[in-house]
PDB file of C-alpha atoms in Angstrom:
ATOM      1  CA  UNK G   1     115.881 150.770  89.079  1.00 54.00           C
ATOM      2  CA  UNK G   2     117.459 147.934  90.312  1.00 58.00           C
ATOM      3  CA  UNK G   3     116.159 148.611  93.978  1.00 60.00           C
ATOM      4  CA  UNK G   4     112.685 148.138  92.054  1.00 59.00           C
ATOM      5  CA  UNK G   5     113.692 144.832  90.714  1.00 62.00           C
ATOM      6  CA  UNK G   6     114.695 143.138  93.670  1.00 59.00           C
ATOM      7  CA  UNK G   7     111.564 144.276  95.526  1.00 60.00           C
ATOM      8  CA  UNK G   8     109.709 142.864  92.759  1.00 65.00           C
ATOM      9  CA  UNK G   9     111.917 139.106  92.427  1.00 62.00           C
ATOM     10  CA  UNK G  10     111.189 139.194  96.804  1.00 59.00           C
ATOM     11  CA  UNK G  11     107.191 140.333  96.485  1.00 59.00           C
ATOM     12  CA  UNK G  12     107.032 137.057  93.498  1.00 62.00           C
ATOM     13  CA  UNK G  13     109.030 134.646  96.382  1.00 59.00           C
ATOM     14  CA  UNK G  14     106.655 135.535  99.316  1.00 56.00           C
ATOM     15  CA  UNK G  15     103.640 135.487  96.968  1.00 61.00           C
ATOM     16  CA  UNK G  16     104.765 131.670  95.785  1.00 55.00           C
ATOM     17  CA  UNK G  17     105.415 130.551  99.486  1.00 64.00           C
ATOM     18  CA  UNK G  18     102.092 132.241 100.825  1.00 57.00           C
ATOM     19  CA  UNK G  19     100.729 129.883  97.767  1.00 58.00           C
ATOM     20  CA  UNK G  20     102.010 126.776  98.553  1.00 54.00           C
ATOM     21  CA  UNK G  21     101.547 127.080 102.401  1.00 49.00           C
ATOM     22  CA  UNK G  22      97.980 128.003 101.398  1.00 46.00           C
ATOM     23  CA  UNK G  23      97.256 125.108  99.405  1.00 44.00           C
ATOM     24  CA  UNK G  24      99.119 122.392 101.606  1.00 45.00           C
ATOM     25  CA  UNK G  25      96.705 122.923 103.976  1.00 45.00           C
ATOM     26  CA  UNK G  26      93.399 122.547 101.843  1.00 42.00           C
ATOM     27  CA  UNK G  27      91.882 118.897 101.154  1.00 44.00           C
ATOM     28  CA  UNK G  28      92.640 117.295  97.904  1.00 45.00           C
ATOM     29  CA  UNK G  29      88.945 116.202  97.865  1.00 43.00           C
ATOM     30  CA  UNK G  30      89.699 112.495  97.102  1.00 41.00           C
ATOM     31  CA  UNK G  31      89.097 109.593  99.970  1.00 40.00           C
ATOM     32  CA  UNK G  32      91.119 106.888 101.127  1.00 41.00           C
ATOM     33  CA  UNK G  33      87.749 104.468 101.033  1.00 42.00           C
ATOM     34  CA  UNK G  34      87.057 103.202  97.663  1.00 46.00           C
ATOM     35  CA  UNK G  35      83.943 104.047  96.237  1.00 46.00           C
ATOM     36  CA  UNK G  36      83.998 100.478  94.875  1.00 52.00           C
ATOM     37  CA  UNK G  37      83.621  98.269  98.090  1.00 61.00           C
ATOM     38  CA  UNK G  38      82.758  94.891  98.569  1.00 67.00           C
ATOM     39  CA  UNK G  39      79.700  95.428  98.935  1.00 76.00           C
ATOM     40  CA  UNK G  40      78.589  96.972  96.011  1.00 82.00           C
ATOM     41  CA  UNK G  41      80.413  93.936  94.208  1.00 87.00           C
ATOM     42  CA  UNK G  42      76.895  91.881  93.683  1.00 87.00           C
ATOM     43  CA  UNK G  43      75.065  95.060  92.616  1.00 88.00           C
ATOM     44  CA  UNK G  44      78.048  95.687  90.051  1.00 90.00           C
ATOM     45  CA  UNK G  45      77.953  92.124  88.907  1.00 92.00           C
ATOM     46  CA  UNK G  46      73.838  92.145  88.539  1.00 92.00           C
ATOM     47  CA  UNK G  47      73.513  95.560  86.615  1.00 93.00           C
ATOM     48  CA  UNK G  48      76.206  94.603  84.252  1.00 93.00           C
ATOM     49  CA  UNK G  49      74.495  91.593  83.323  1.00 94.00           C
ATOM     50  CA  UNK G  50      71.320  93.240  83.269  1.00 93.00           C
ATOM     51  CA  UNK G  51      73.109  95.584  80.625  1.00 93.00           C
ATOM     52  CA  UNK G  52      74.612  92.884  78.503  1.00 92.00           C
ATOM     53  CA  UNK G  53      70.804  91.532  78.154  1.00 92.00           C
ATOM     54  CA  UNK G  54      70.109  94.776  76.522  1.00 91.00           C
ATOM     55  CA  UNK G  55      72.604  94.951  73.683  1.00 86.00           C
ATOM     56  CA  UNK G  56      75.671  93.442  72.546  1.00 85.00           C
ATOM     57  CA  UNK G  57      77.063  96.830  70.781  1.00 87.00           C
ATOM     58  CA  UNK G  58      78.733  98.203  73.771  1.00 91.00           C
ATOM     59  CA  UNK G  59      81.558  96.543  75.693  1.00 92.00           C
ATOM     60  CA  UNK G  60      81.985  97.699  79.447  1.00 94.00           C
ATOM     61  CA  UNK G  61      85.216  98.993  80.016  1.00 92.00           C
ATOM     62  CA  UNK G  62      84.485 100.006  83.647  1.00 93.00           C
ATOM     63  CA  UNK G  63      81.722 100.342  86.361  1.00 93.00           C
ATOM     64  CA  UNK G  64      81.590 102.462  89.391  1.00 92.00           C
ATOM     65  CA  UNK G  65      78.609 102.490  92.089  1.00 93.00           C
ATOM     66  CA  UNK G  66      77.778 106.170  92.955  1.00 90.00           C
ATOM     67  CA  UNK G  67      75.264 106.575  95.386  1.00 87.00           C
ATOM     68  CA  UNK G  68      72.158 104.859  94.549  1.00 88.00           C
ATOM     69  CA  UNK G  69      73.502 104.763  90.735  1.00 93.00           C
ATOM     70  CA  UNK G  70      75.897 102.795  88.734  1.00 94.00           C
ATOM     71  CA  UNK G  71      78.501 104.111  86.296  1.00 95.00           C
ATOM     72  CA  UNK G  72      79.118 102.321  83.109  1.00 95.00           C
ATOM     73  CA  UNK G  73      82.078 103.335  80.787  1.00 93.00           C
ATOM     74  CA  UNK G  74      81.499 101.810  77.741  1.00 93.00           C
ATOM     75  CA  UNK G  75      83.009 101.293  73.882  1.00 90.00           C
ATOM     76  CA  UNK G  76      82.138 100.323  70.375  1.00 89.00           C
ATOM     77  CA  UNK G  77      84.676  98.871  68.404  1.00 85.00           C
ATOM     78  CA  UNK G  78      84.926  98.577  64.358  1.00 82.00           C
ATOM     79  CA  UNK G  79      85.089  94.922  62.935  1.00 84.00           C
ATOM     80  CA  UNK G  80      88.507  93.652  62.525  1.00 85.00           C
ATOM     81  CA  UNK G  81      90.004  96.631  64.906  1.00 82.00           C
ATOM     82  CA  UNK G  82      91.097  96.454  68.658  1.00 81.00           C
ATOM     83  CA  UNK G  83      90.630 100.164  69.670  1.00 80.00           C
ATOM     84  CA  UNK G  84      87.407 101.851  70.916  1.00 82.00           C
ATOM     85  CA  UNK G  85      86.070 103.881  68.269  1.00 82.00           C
ATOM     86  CA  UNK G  86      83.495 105.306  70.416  1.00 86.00           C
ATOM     87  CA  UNK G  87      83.058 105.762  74.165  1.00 90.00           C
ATOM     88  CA  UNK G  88      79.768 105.911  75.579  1.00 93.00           C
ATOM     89  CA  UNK G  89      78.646 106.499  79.432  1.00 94.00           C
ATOM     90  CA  UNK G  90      75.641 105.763  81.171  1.00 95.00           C
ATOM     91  CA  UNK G  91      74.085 105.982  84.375  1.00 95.00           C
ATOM     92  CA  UNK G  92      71.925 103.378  85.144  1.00 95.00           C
ATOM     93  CA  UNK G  93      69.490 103.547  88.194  1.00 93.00           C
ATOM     94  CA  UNK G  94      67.542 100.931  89.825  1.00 89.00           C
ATOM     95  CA  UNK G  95      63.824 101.485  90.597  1.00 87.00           C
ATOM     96  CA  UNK G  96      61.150  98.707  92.266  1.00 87.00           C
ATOM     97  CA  UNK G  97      64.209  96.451  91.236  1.00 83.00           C
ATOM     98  CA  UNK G  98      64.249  96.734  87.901  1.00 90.00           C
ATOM     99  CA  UNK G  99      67.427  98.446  85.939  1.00 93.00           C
ATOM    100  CA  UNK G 100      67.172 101.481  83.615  1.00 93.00           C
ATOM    101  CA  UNK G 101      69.046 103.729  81.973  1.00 94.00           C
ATOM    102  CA  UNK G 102      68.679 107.467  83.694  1.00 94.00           C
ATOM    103  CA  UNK G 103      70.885 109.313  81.163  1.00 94.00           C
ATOM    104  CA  UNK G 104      73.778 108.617  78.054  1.00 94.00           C
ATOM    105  CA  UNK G 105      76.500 110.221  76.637  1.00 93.00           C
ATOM    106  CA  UNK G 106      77.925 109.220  73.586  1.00 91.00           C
ATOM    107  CA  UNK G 107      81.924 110.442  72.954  1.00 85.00           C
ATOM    108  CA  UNK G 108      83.652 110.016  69.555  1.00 76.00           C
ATOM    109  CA  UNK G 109      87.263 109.782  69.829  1.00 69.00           C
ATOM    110  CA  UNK G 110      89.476 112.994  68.668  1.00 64.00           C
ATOM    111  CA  UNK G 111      90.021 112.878  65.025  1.00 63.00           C
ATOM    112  CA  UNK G 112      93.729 114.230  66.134  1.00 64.00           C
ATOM    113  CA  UNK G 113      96.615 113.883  68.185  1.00 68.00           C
ATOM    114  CA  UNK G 114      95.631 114.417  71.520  1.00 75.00           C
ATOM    115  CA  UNK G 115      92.740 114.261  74.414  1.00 80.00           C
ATOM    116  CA  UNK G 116      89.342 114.312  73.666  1.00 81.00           C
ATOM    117  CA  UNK G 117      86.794 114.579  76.390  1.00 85.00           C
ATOM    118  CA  UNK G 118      82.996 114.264  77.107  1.00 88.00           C
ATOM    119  CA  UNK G 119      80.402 115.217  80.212  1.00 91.00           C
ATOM    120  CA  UNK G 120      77.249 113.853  81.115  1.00 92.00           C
ATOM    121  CA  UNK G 121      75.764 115.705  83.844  1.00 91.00           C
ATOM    122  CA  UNK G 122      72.687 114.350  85.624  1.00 91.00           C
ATOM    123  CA  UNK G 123      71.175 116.247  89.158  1.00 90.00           C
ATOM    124  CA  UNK G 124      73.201 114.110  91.407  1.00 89.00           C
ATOM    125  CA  UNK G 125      76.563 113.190  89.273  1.00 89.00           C
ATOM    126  CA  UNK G 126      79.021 115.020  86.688  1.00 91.00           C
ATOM    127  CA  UNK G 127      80.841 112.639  84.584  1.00 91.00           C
ATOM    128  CA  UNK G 128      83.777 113.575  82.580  1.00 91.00           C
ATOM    129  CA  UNK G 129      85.246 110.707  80.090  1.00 88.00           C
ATOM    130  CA  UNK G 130      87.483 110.812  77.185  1.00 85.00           C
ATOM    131  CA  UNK G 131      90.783 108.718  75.649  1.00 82.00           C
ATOM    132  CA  UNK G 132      94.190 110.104  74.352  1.00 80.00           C
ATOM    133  CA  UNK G 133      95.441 109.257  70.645  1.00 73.00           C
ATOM    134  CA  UNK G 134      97.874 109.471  68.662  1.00 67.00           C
ATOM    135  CA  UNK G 135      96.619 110.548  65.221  1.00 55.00           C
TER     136      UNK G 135
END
């Protein structure tokens, strides 16, 4: 019985190091480049404005450029507060060089203690937002 042990503890130690060998090998799938280079500073700069023209509800927390598509993170606060209440995502696209909003996903914040998170999904990009809280 204890024979069987042991050659059970060594299989689960050969198993672990066949896993980690395995795995420090493989690509972690992120890029030493920034996907937010200088030069997609003035399209950044132009689309956000372009968005602030269209409403003052949202705030832009962040942008990203991805592709031929920008990435707004947004929120919505509630008068007199100074956390997000809602987060809100869109992909904006421009076309003949106009801006327009390709796709939105509005997130409400977890009514508990926590992480809540959100996807919006288009063809070309899979975006996953959300916050932590506390209550």
């Amino acid at each position: 019985m204890k024979k069987n042990s042991y050659m059970a503890l060594y299989l689960a130690l050969l198993m672990v190091i066949a896993l980690v060998g395995c795995s420090a090998g493989a690509p972690n799938g992120t890029s030493d480049k920034s996907s937010s280079t200088t030069s997609d500073q003035p399209i950044l700069q132009e689309s956000a404005e372009w968005f602030k023209e269209q409403t003052t509800y949202y705030e832009i927390i962040s942008s990203e450029v991805c592709g031929d598509q920008i990435v707004f993170l947004t929120g919505t606060k509630s008068p007199g507060t100074d956390g997000y209440q809602n987060l809100q995502a869109f992909v904006v696209k421009q076309t003949d060089g106009d801006y327009e909003v390709a796709a939105m996903k509005d997130g409400e914040r977890g009514v508990s203690a926590g992480f809540s998170a959100h996807v919006l999904a288009t063809d070309a990009l899979t975006i996953v937002f959300g916050d932590t809280s506390d209550s």
